[in-house]
Every structure is written in C-alpha cells, then in structure tokens.
C-alpha cells in the first residue's frame, strides 16, 4: 500500500464545508459565480465544499467576504478552520490502511454516540482479537499476514473509545446470523459471546439481536453506522460499507432515512435482556 500521507477529513472540516455550502446557497451563487468573483479555482472550491481540502486562510477570508459573513459566525468559522487538521487519534501505521477506513476511524474517535446495525458480523468495537482476526482473514482472503495484523491492531485500539472517561455511547443491533455463524470455530464464538456479555454490563453499551424467527426485516439490505457528535452543530454522519465501496452520507434526507430504519430494527429485535439470554446460550455451548 502507499506510504504517502492520506487526507483524512475530520468532523470540523466537514462542519466548515457544510457551512460554506450553506452560505453559497444562501447567496444564490454557483461555484462558477464564486470563482469569477474571487479568483478561486472551481475545482478547489469543490474540494473545500466536499471536505476534501482545508481552505487556506486567505481563501476562507475571500469566501466570507463574498458571502458577507459577520461575527460571531465569521470568527467561529475561522477558528474551526484552524483546527481542521487535528487527527490525533490516528497512529503512524494507519497511513498504510485504506483511506476510507482511516477516515472512518477518525470520525468514530470524535463521535459522541453510535448506532450500529450489523447483518453478518459482531460490531467491530465489540469483537475479541481472535474473532477479529478470523473475520479479517475470511473477508480479505488476498491480504498479507502483515495487513491482517495491522487491521486487527487498529480494531483493538478502537475499542479504547468504550473505556475512556466519557465513553462512546454504543447501541448495536445484529442479525442472529452474526452470533450463530462459527467464525473461527466454536471456541472463538464461545469466547466472543462471553465477551459480549461482559461488555454489556457497562451502561453505555447496548446490544439487541434480531432472531431468525422475525423473518424479513429492514436491515437485510445491509449494515450501517449512524454517528452523532459532541457539538450539536457538527453534522451527523452515516457510514455504509459494501462491495461497491465505502460511503459517507450526511444529507438530512439520508440521515432521517437511516435514523428511521434503526428505530424499526430496535422495534423488531429482541430486548437487551432477551438478547443477553441468547448470548449466554451461545457462550455455554460445548
């Protein structure tokens, strides 16, 4: 994989991009109009508005002047811009991981709460090391041992989010297939089920299972993660991972759709207590 430094968008960069898009729309200007009035290249403006580039200070000031932005919003956006490069959670070796994955790691580290539906896997933040290794080897059959171990290490490090002073609030929903499939063998699955039972003792972690007898349900279309952040002004984010590629969704229509889908899944799933009872049976198997 490439050793060059990757661009990983942060929550603050996304917030700045969203504000600049909103301001341009409010001024009823196209990107071409802005380019003509400021001299900012259209491609550069596109990258700034898509959170793919941090604007230089003079570029940001030119945009704020054009949009006639006054304090306190003006000062706030300049301040946000100064902090958009903060990616302190990422480790040096993460530059060797896929860019979409490192972006996800960065967003996850800044999230206040997460709602995660998984159709086939135990959520990554709740996986044991043995289970994670078996999953990664199984789903990435061409990965080298080094690549597998890097991903396992990253997955284990991510779990520190559940143990910090103000832990991530995690609500997971899984299809029963995720706890019944023998990933790594019976011993691995017994230890994984027991680990889930241990983690679920924490008040900030909830897990529900949708049992096979529920039949078809809204989550069968695929897994997703819905995150929100400490500052209410930071836009919510939905992450979808599939064979076609990783998607980060942030429009209000998309956020509402996935928020509604998660509520439907919560309603059809077993209660947290019933789900723990099922996990206890898996943990007790020979």
PDB file of C-alpha atoms in Angstrom:
ATOM      1  CA  UNK A   1       0.000   0.000   0.000  1.00  0.00           C
ATOM      2  CA  UNK A   2       1.064   3.593  -0.467  1.00  0.00           C
ATOM      3  CA  UNK A   3       3.227   5.096   2.256  1.00  0.00           C
ATOM      4  CA  UNK A   4       2.232   8.687   1.476  1.00  0.00           C
ATOM      5  CA  UNK A   5       0.210  10.660   3.996  1.00  0.00           C
ATOM      6  CA  UNK A   6      -3.500  10.349   3.364  1.00  0.00           C
ATOM      7  CA  UNK A   7      -6.058  13.108   3.563  1.00  0.00           C
ATOM      8  CA  UNK A   8      -8.491  12.118   6.312  1.00  0.00           C
ATOM      9  CA  UNK A   9     -11.421  14.524   6.776  1.00  0.00           C
ATOM     10  CA  UNK A  10     -12.275  15.482  10.334  1.00  0.00           C
ATOM     11  CA  UNK A  11     -15.582  16.429  11.896  1.00  0.00           C
ATOM     12  CA  UNK A  12     -14.504  20.077  11.989  1.00  0.00           C
ATOM     13  CA  UNK A  13     -13.545  20.062   8.317  1.00  0.00           C
ATOM     14  CA  UNK A  14     -16.951  18.570   7.454  1.00  0.00           C
ATOM     15  CA  UNK A  15     -18.663  21.232   9.547  1.00  0.00           C
ATOM     16  CA  UNK A  16     -16.735  24.027   7.824  1.00  0.00           C
ATOM     17  CA  UNK A  17     -17.535  22.554   4.405  1.00  0.00           C
ATOM     18  CA  UNK A  18     -21.238  22.318   5.260  1.00  0.00           C
ATOM     19  CA  UNK A  19     -21.331  25.931   6.448  1.00  0.00           C
ATOM     20  CA  UNK A  20     -19.616  27.169   3.278  1.00  0.00           C
ATOM     21  CA  UNK A  21     -22.036  25.234   1.073  1.00  0.00           C
ATOM     22  CA  UNK A  22     -24.952  26.707   3.021  1.00  0.00           C
ATOM     23  CA  UNK A  23     -23.578  30.237   2.752  1.00  0.00           C
ATOM     24  CA  UNK A  24     -23.037  29.947  -1.002  1.00  0.00           C
ATOM     25  CA  UNK A  25     -26.566  28.616  -1.455  1.00  0.00           C
ATOM     26  CA  UNK A  26     -27.907  31.478   0.653  1.00  0.00           C
ATOM     27  CA  UNK A  27     -26.058  33.951  -1.565  1.00  0.00           C
ATOM     28  CA  UNK A  28     -27.623  32.255  -4.619  1.00  0.00           C
ATOM     29  CA  UNK A  29     -24.232  31.794  -6.261  1.00  0.00           C
ATOM     30  CA  UNK A  30     -22.938  28.889  -8.315  1.00  0.00           C
ATOM     31  CA  UNK A  31     -19.367  27.699  -7.912  1.00  0.00           C
ATOM     32  CA  UNK A  32     -18.638  29.340 -11.257  1.00  0.00           C
ATOM     33  CA  UNK A  33     -20.025  32.648  -9.911  1.00  0.00           C
ATOM     34  CA  UNK A  34     -17.788  32.408  -6.841  1.00  0.00           C
ATOM     35  CA  UNK A  35     -14.762  31.613  -8.974  1.00  0.00           C
ATOM     36  CA  UNK A  36     -15.424  34.617 -11.188  1.00  0.00           C
ATOM     37  CA  UNK A  37     -15.787  36.988  -8.228  1.00  0.00           C
ATOM     38  CA  UNK A  38     -12.894  35.681  -6.100  1.00  0.00           C
ATOM     39  CA  UNK A  39     -10.456  34.021  -8.486  1.00  0.00           C
ATOM     40  CA  UNK A  40     -10.721  30.756  -6.537  1.00  0.00           C
ATOM     41  CA  UNK A  41     -10.467  27.797  -8.893  1.00  0.00           C
ATOM     42  CA  UNK A  42     -13.775  25.928  -9.308  1.00  0.00           C
ATOM     43  CA  UNK A  43     -12.069  22.583  -8.620  1.00  0.00           C
ATOM     44  CA  UNK A  44     -10.515  23.999  -5.444  1.00  0.00           C
ATOM     45  CA  UNK A  45     -13.889  25.297  -4.282  1.00  0.00           C
ATOM     46  CA  UNK A  46     -15.441  21.889  -4.958  1.00  0.00           C
ATOM     47  CA  UNK A  47     -12.780  20.159  -2.827  1.00  0.00           C
ATOM     48  CA  UNK A  48     -13.296  22.670   0.002  1.00  0.00           C
ATOM     49  CA  UNK A  49     -17.073  22.229  -0.048  1.00  0.00           C
ATOM     50  CA  UNK A  50     -16.729  18.427  -0.076  1.00  0.00           C
ATOM     51  CA  UNK A  51     -14.336  18.476   2.927  1.00  0.00           C
ATOM     52  CA  UNK A  52     -11.529  17.135   0.759  1.00  0.00           C
ATOM     53  CA  UNK A  53      -9.259  20.131   1.343  1.00  0.00           C
ATOM     54  CA  UNK A  54      -8.752  22.686   4.110  1.00  0.00           C
ATOM     55  CA  UNK A  55      -9.010  26.246   2.754  1.00  0.00           C
ATOM     56  CA  UNK A  56      -6.013  28.496   3.194  1.00  0.00           C
ATOM     57  CA  UNK A  57      -6.788  31.468   5.421  1.00  0.00           C
ATOM     58  CA  UNK A  58      -6.811  33.980   2.536  1.00  0.00           C
ATOM     59  CA  UNK A  59      -9.174  31.717   0.576  1.00  0.00           C
ATOM     60  CA  UNK A  60     -11.538  31.394   3.519  1.00  0.00           C
ATOM     61  CA  UNK A  61     -11.489  35.150   4.142  1.00  0.00           C
ATOM     62  CA  UNK A  62     -12.286  35.793   0.473  1.00  0.00           C
ATOM     63  CA  UNK A  63     -15.287  33.476   0.687  1.00  0.00           C
ATOM     64  CA  UNK A  64     -16.527  35.007   3.937  1.00  0.00           C
ATOM     65  CA  UNK A  65     -16.180  38.491   2.456  1.00  0.00           C
ATOM     66  CA  UNK A  66     -18.124  37.469  -0.653  1.00  0.00           C
ATOM     67  CA  UNK A  67     -20.890  35.910   1.444  1.00  0.00           C
ATOM     68  CA  UNK A  68     -20.908  38.974   3.741  1.00  0.00           C
ATOM     69  CA  UNK A  69     -20.445  36.847   6.861  1.00  0.00           C
ATOM     70  CA  UNK A  70     -20.236  38.834  10.088  1.00  0.00           C
ATOM     71  CA  UNK A  71     -19.168  37.962  13.633  1.00  0.00           C
ATOM     72  CA  UNK A  72     -19.780  35.837  15.595  1.00  0.00           C
ATOM     73  CA  UNK A  73     -20.190  33.297  12.742  1.00  0.00           C
ATOM     74  CA  UNK A  74     -17.186  34.707  10.885  1.00  0.00           C
ATOM     75  CA  UNK A  75     -14.882  34.329  13.878  1.00  0.00           C
ATOM     76  CA  UNK A  76     -16.274  30.850  14.566  1.00  0.00           C
ATOM     77  CA  UNK A  77     -15.569  29.607  11.024  1.00  0.00           C
ATOM     78  CA  UNK A  78     -12.028  30.996  11.068  1.00  0.00           C
ATOM     79  CA  UNK A  79     -11.476  29.274  14.413  1.00  0.00           C
ATOM     80  CA  UNK A  80     -12.873  25.988  13.096  1.00  0.00           C
ATOM     81  CA  UNK A  81     -10.546  26.209  10.096  1.00  0.00           C
ATOM     82  CA  UNK A  82      -7.503  26.411  12.356  1.00  0.00           C
ATOM     83  CA  UNK A  83      -8.394  23.094  13.971  1.00  0.00           C
ATOM     84  CA  UNK A  84      -9.420  21.029  10.944  1.00  0.00           C
ATOM     85  CA  UNK A  85      -6.102  19.198  10.659  1.00  0.00           C
ATOM     86  CA  UNK A  86      -6.333  17.572  14.104  1.00  0.00           C
ATOM     87  CA  UNK A  87      -6.209  13.805  13.604  1.00  0.00           C
ATOM     88  CA  UNK A  88      -4.546  12.970  16.890  1.00  0.00           C
ATOM     89  CA  UNK A  89      -6.124   9.517  17.312  1.00  0.00           C
ATOM     90  CA  UNK A  90      -4.591   8.091  14.138  1.00  0.00           C
ATOM     91  CA  UNK A  91      -1.391   6.071  14.559  1.00  0.00           C
ATOM     92  CA  UNK A  92       1.561   6.367  12.141  1.00  0.00           C
ATOM     93  CA  UNK A  93       0.937   2.926  10.622  1.00  0.00           C
ATOM     94  CA  UNK A  94      -2.630   3.916   9.716  1.00  0.00           C
ATOM     95  CA  UNK A  95      -1.224   5.545   6.580  1.00  0.00           C
ATOM     96  CA  UNK A  96      -0.965   2.001   5.220  1.00  0.00           C
ATOM     97  CA  UNK A  97      -4.660   1.280   5.762  1.00  0.00           C
ATOM     98  CA  UNK A  98      -7.277   2.172   3.124  1.00  0.00           C
ATOM     99  CA  UNK A  99      -8.130   5.878   3.174  1.00  0.00           C
ATOM    100  CA  UNK A 100     -11.844   5.241   3.732  1.00  0.00           C
ATOM    101  CA  UNK A 101     -11.058   3.132   6.787  1.00  0.00           C
ATOM    102  CA  UNK A 102      -8.770   5.743   8.325  1.00  0.00           C
ATOM    103  CA  UNK A 103     -11.463   8.354   7.675  1.00  0.00           C
ATOM    104  CA  UNK A 104     -13.955   6.142   9.489  1.00  0.00           C
ATOM    105  CA  UNK A 105     -11.549   5.683  12.415  1.00  0.00           C
ATOM    106  CA  UNK A 106     -11.164   9.445  12.694  1.00  0.00           C
ATOM    107  CA  UNK A 107     -14.901  10.114  12.702  1.00  0.00           C
ATOM    108  CA  UNK A 108     -15.566   7.293  15.153  1.00  0.00           C
ATOM    109  CA  UNK A 109     -12.981   8.694  17.567  1.00  0.00           C
ATOM    110  CA  UNK A 110     -14.800  12.045  17.636  1.00  0.00           C
ATOM    111  CA  UNK A 111     -18.335  10.629  17.903  1.00  0.00           C
ATOM    112  CA  UNK A 112     -20.498  11.093  20.996  1.00  0.00           C
ATOM    113  CA  UNK A 113     -22.806   8.197  20.212  1.00  0.00           C
ATOM    114  CA  UNK A 114     -23.069   5.474  17.618  1.00  0.00           C
ATOM    115  CA  UNK A 115     -25.927   3.307  16.392  1.00  0.00           C
ATOM    116  CA  UNK A 116     -24.530   0.289  14.547  1.00  0.00           C
ATOM    117  CA  UNK A 117     -26.531  -2.362  12.712  1.00  0.00           C
ATOM    118  CA  UNK A 118     -24.662  -5.458  11.502  1.00  0.00           C
ATOM    119  CA  UNK A 119     -26.237  -8.248   9.494  1.00  0.00           C
ATOM    120  CA  UNK A 120     -23.353 -10.749   9.493  1.00  0.00           C
ATOM    121  CA  UNK A 121     -20.693  -9.624  11.986  1.00  0.00           C
ATOM    122  CA  UNK A 122     -20.318  -8.719  15.624  1.00  0.00           C
ATOM    123  CA  UNK A 123     -19.760  -4.904  15.689  1.00  0.00           C
ATOM    124  CA  UNK A 124     -16.053  -4.104  15.415  1.00  0.00           C
ATOM    125  CA  UNK A 125     -15.955  -2.267  18.742  1.00  0.00           C
ATOM    126  CA  UNK A 126     -17.197  -5.430  20.479  1.00  0.00           C
ATOM    127  CA  UNK A 127     -15.026  -8.050  18.786  1.00  0.00           C
ATOM    128  CA  UNK A 128     -12.419 -10.172  20.526  1.00  0.00           C
ATOM    129  CA  UNK A 129      -8.978 -10.309  18.963  1.00  0.00           C
ATOM    130  CA  UNK A 130      -9.405 -13.930  17.826  1.00  0.00           C
ATOM    131  CA  UNK A 131     -12.804 -13.216  16.287  1.00  0.00           C
ATOM    132  CA  UNK A 132     -11.480 -10.070  14.553  1.00  0.00           C
ATOM    133  CA  UNK A 133      -8.538 -11.985  13.090  1.00  0.00           C
ATOM    134  CA  UNK A 134     -10.818 -14.742  11.790  1.00  0.00           C
ATOM    135  CA  UNK A 135     -13.220 -12.216  10.253  1.00  0.00           C
ATOM    136  CA  UNK A 136     -10.452 -10.250   8.542  1.00  0.00           C
ATOM    137  CA  UNK A 137      -8.769 -13.367   7.167  1.00  0.00           C
ATOM    138  CA  UNK A 138     -12.099 -14.693   5.913  1.00  0.00           C
ATOM    139  CA  UNK A 139     -13.322 -11.489   4.274  1.00  0.00           C
ATOM    140  CA  UNK A 140      -9.936 -10.435   2.842  1.00  0.00           C
ATOM    141  CA  UNK A 141      -8.508 -13.719   1.534  1.00  0.00           C
ATOM    142  CA  UNK A 142      -5.773 -11.996  -0.514  1.00  0.00           C
ATOM    143  CA  UNK A 143      -4.479  -9.826   2.382  1.00  0.00           C
ATOM    144  CA  UNK A 144      -0.964 -10.489   3.612  1.00  0.00           C
ATOM    145  CA  UNK A 145      -0.356 -11.529   7.214  1.00  0.00           C
ATOM    146  CA  UNK A 146       1.048  -8.038   7.870  1.00  0.00           C
ATOM    147  CA  UNK A 147      -2.091  -6.379   6.527  1.00  0.00           C
ATOM    148  CA  UNK A 148      -4.280  -8.682   8.599  1.00  0.00           C
ATOM    149  CA  UNK A 149      -2.361  -7.892  11.780  1.00  0.00           C
ATOM    150  CA  UNK A 150      -2.478  -4.130  11.093  1.00  0.00           C
ATOM    151  CA  UNK A 151      -6.249  -4.293  10.805  1.00  0.00           C
ATOM    152  CA  UNK A 152      -6.560  -6.425  13.928  1.00  0.00           C
ATOM    153  CA  UNK A 153      -4.378  -3.954  15.840  1.00  0.00           C
ATOM    154  CA  UNK A 154      -6.436  -0.999  14.601  1.00  0.00           C
ATOM    155  CA  UNK A 155      -9.662  -2.738  15.613  1.00  0.00           C
ATOM    156  CA  UNK A 156      -8.386  -3.485  19.112  1.00  0.00           C
ATOM    157  CA  UNK A 157      -7.129   0.108  19.573  1.00  0.00           C
ATOM    158  CA  UNK A 158     -10.509   1.495  18.523  1.00  0.00           C
ATOM    159  CA  UNK A 159     -12.142  -0.266  21.479  1.00  0.00           C
ATOM    160  CA  UNK A 160     -10.444   2.168  23.861  1.00  0.00           C
ATOM    161  CA  UNK A 161     -13.303   4.531  22.971  1.00  0.00           C
ATOM    162  CA  UNK A 162     -15.556   2.428  25.193  1.00  0.00           C
ATOM    163  CA  UNK A 163     -13.219   2.724  28.187  1.00  0.00           C
ATOM    164  CA  UNK A 164     -12.339   6.431  28.230  1.00  0.00           C
ATOM    165  CA  UNK A 165     -13.598   8.850  30.885  1.00  0.00           C
ATOM    166  CA  UNK A 166     -16.533   9.939  28.714  1.00  0.00           C
ATOM    167  CA  UNK A 167     -17.064   6.742  26.738  1.00  0.00           C
ATOM    168  CA  UNK A 168     -18.682   6.418  23.367  1.00  0.00           C
ATOM    169  CA  UNK A 169     -22.380   5.561  23.729  1.00  0.00           C
ATOM    170  CA  UNK A 170     -22.837   2.451  21.588  1.00  0.00           C
ATOM    171  CA  UNK A 171     -26.166   0.873  20.638  1.00  0.00           C
ATOM    172  CA  UNK A 172     -25.675  -2.196  18.479  1.00  0.00           C
ATOM    173  CA  UNK A 173     -28.273  -4.300  16.699  1.00  0.00           C
ATOM    174  CA  UNK A 174     -27.249  -7.519  14.980  1.00  0.00           C
ATOM    175  CA  UNK A 175     -28.970 -10.222  12.997  1.00  0.00           C
ATOM    176  CA  UNK A 176     -28.850 -13.602  14.729  1.00  0.00           C
ATOM    177  CA  UNK A 177     -26.522 -14.808  11.932  1.00  0.00           C
ATOM    178  CA  UNK A 178     -23.754 -12.696  13.453  1.00  0.00           C
ATOM    179  CA  UNK A 179     -23.739 -14.707  16.689  1.00  0.00           C
ATOM    180  CA  UNK A 180     -24.626 -18.135  15.277  1.00  0.00           C
ATOM    181  CA  UNK A 181     -22.100 -18.337  12.423  1.00  0.00           C
ATOM    182  CA  UNK A 182     -18.977 -20.221  13.568  1.00  0.00           C
ATOM    183  CA  UNK A 183     -16.381 -17.591  12.733  1.00  0.00           C
ATOM    184  CA  UNK A 184     -13.022 -19.042  13.761  1.00  0.00           C
ATOM    185  CA  UNK A 185     -14.628 -22.151  15.281  1.00  0.00           C
ATOM    186  CA  UNK A 186     -16.733 -22.986  18.324  1.00  0.00           C
ATOM    187  CA  UNK A 187     -14.128 -21.904  20.858  1.00  0.00           C
ATOM    188  CA  UNK A 188     -13.729 -18.475  19.271  1.00  0.00           C
ATOM    189  CA  UNK A 189     -17.504 -17.980  19.201  1.00  0.00           C
ATOM    190  CA  UNK A 190     -17.935 -19.064  22.822  1.00  0.00           C
ATOM    191  CA  UNK A 191     -15.298 -16.555  23.937  1.00  0.00           C
ATOM    192  CA  UNK A 192     -16.834 -13.882  21.686  1.00  0.00           C
ATOM    193  CA  UNK A 193     -20.278 -14.434  23.190  1.00  0.00           C
ATOM    194  CA  UNK A 194     -18.867 -14.272  26.723  1.00  0.00           C
ATOM    195  CA  UNK A 195     -17.009 -11.080  25.851  1.00  0.00           C
ATOM    196  CA  UNK A 196     -20.273  -9.538  24.666  1.00  0.00           C
ATOM    197  CA  UNK A 197     -21.946 -10.491  27.931  1.00  0.00           C
ATOM    198  CA  UNK A 198     -19.090  -8.866  29.872  1.00  0.00           C
ATOM    199  CA  UNK A 199     -19.154  -5.659  27.834  1.00  0.00           C
ATOM    200  CA  UNK A 200     -22.927  -5.398  28.135  1.00  0.00           C
ATOM    201  CA  UNK A 201     -22.507  -4.906  31.868  1.00  0.00           C
ATOM    202  CA  UNK A 202     -21.420  -1.362  31.005  1.00  0.00           C
ATOM    203  CA  UNK A 203     -24.286   1.177  30.968  1.00  0.00           C
ATOM    204  CA  UNK A 204     -23.063   2.870  27.789  1.00  0.00           C
ATOM    205  CA  UNK A 205     -23.215  -0.317  25.679  1.00  0.00           C
ATOM    206  CA  UNK A 206     -26.476  -1.892  24.476  1.00  0.00           C
ATOM    207  CA  UNK A 207     -26.915  -4.834  22.116  1.00  0.00           C
ATOM    208  CA  UNK A 208     -30.060  -6.322  20.595  1.00  0.00           C
ATOM    209  CA  UNK A 209     -30.389  -9.397  18.403  1.00  0.00           C
ATOM    210  CA  UNK A 210     -32.931  -9.843  15.615  1.00  0.00           C
ATOM    211  CA  UNK A 211     -33.721 -13.555  15.747  1.00  0.00           C
ATOM    212  CA  UNK A 212     -34.276 -15.723  12.690  1.00  0.00           C
ATOM    213  CA  UNK A 213     -37.952 -16.196  13.505  1.00  0.00           C
ATOM    214  CA  UNK A 214     -38.606 -12.493  12.837  1.00  0.00           C
ATOM    215  CA  UNK A 215     -38.334 -13.217   9.114  1.00  0.00           C
ATOM    216  CA  UNK A 216     -37.596 -10.411   6.677  1.00  0.00           C
ATOM    217  CA  UNK A 217     -36.687  -7.044   8.183  1.00  0.00           C
ATOM    218  CA  UNK A 218     -35.405  -3.599   7.163  1.00  0.00           C
ATOM    219  CA  UNK A 219     -31.766  -4.388   7.949  1.00  0.00           C
ATOM    220  CA  UNK A 220     -31.470  -7.148   5.372  1.00  0.00           C
ATOM    221  CA  UNK A 221     -30.397  -4.551   2.807  1.00  0.00           C
ATOM    222  CA  UNK A 222     -27.063  -4.176   4.623  1.00  0.00           C
ATOM    223  CA  UNK A 223     -25.120  -2.892   7.603  1.00  0.00           C
ATOM    224  CA  UNK A 224     -24.612   0.753   8.567  1.00  0.00           C
ATOM    225  CA  UNK A 225     -23.290   3.042  11.287  1.00  0.00           C
ATOM    226  CA  UNK A 226     -25.020   6.280  12.335  1.00  0.00           C
ATOM    227  CA  UNK A 227     -22.877   8.685  14.381  1.00  0.00           C
ATOM    228  CA  UNK A 228     -23.515  11.989  16.081  1.00  0.00           C
ATOM    229  CA  UNK A 229     -21.016  14.284  17.763  1.00  0.00           C
ATOM    230  CA  UNK A 230     -20.451  16.310  20.924  1.00  0.00           C
ATOM    231  CA  UNK A 231     -21.241  19.674  19.350  1.00  0.00           C
ATOM    232  CA  UNK A 232     -24.838  19.769  18.053  1.00  0.00           C
ATOM    233  CA  UNK A 233     -23.621  21.993  15.216  1.00  0.00           C
ATOM    234  CA  UNK A 234     -21.460  19.175  13.845  1.00  0.00           C
ATOM    235  CA  UNK A 235     -23.458  17.294  11.197  1.00  0.00           C
ATOM    236  CA  UNK A 236     -24.463  13.695  11.834  1.00  0.00           C
ATOM    237  CA  UNK A 237     -22.917  11.023   9.644  1.00  0.00           C
ATOM    238  CA  UNK A 238     -23.948   7.633   8.264  1.00  0.00           C
ATOM    239  CA  UNK A 239     -21.312   5.157   7.116  1.00  0.00           C
ATOM    240  CA  UNK A 240     -22.178   2.296   4.765  1.00  0.00           C
ATOM    241  CA  UNK A 241     -19.618  -0.354   3.830  1.00  0.00           C
ATOM    242  CA  UNK A 242     -20.308  -2.706   0.931  1.00  0.00           C
ATOM    243  CA  UNK A 243     -18.597  -4.352  -2.042  1.00  0.00           C
ATOM    244  CA  UNK A 244     -19.226  -1.280  -4.185  1.00  0.00           C
ATOM    245  CA  UNK A 245     -17.147   0.840  -1.794  1.00  0.00           C
ATOM    246  CA  UNK A 246     -17.397   2.808   1.424  1.00  0.00           C
ATOM    247  CA  UNK A 247     -19.976   5.604   1.566  1.00  0.00           C
ATOM    248  CA  UNK A 248     -20.218   8.530   3.984  1.00  0.00           C
ATOM    249  CA  UNK A 249     -23.727  10.006   3.897  1.00  0.00           C
ATOM    250  CA  UNK A 250     -24.619  13.323   5.514  1.00  0.00           C
ATOM    251  CA  UNK A 251     -27.651  14.866   3.817  1.00  0.00           C
ATOM    252  CA  UNK A 252     -30.631  15.406   6.108  1.00  0.00           C
ATOM    253  CA  UNK A 253     -32.787  13.139   3.923  1.00  0.00           C
ATOM    254  CA  UNK A 254     -30.295  10.282   4.221  1.00  0.00           C
ATOM    255  CA  UNK A 255     -29.805  10.833   7.954  1.00  0.00           C
ATOM    256  CA  UNK A 256     -33.574  10.711   8.539  1.00  0.00           C
ATOM    257  CA  UNK A 257     -33.883   7.533   6.478  1.00  0.00           C
ATOM    258  CA  UNK A 258     -31.234   5.651   8.458  1.00  0.00           C
ATOM    259  CA  UNK A 259     -32.451   7.047  11.782  1.00  0.00           C
ATOM    260  CA  UNK A 260     -35.924   5.723  10.967  1.00  0.00           C
ATOM    261  CA  UNK A 261     -34.513   2.379   9.832  1.00  0.00           C
ATOM    262  CA  UNK A 262     -32.647   1.952  13.120  1.00  0.00           C
ATOM    263  CA  UNK A 263     -35.842   2.605  15.072  1.00  0.00           C
ATOM    264  CA  UNK A 264     -37.639  -0.061  13.021  1.00  0.00           C
ATOM    265  CA  UNK A 265     -34.821  -2.511  13.793  1.00  0.00           C
ATOM    266  CA  UNK A 266     -34.952  -1.700  17.514  1.00  0.00           C
ATOM    267  CA  UNK A 267     -38.677  -2.467  17.490  1.00  0.00           C
ATOM    268  CA  UNK A 268     -38.331  -5.859  15.782  1.00  0.00           C
ATOM    269  CA  UNK A 269     -35.255  -7.006  17.741  1.00  0.00           C
ATOM    270  CA  UNK A 270     -35.240  -8.955  20.981  1.00  0.00           C
ATOM    271  CA  UNK A 271     -34.984  -6.787  24.089  1.00  0.00           C
ATOM    272  CA  UNK A 272     -31.482  -6.279  25.552  1.00  0.00           C
ATOM    273  CA  UNK A 273     -32.316  -8.825  28.285  1.00  0.00           C
ATOM    274  CA  UNK A 274     -33.621 -11.418  25.808  1.00  0.00           C
ATOM    275  CA  UNK A 275     -30.580 -10.795  23.616  1.00  0.00           C
ATOM    276  CA  UNK A 276     -28.239 -11.393  26.577  1.00  0.00           C
ATOM    277  CA  UNK A 277     -30.063 -14.659  27.299  1.00  0.00           C
ATOM    278  CA  UNK A 278     -29.396 -15.781  23.721  1.00  0.00           C
ATOM    279  CA  UNK A 279     -25.721 -14.839  24.018  1.00  0.00           C
ATOM    280  CA  UNK A 280     -25.488 -16.803  27.252  1.00  0.00           C
ATOM    281  CA  UNK A 281     -26.674 -19.922  25.405  1.00  0.00           C
ATOM    282  CA  UNK A 282     -24.019 -19.402  22.724  1.00  0.00           C
ATOM    283  CA  UNK A 283     -21.346 -18.909  25.403  1.00  0.00           C
ATOM    284  CA  UNK A 284     -22.385 -22.140  27.147  1.00  0.00           C
ATOM    285  CA  UNK A 285     -22.190 -24.407  24.093  1.00  0.00           C
ATOM    286  CA  UNK A 286     -19.740 -27.332  24.016  1.00  0.00           C
TER     287      UNK A 286
END
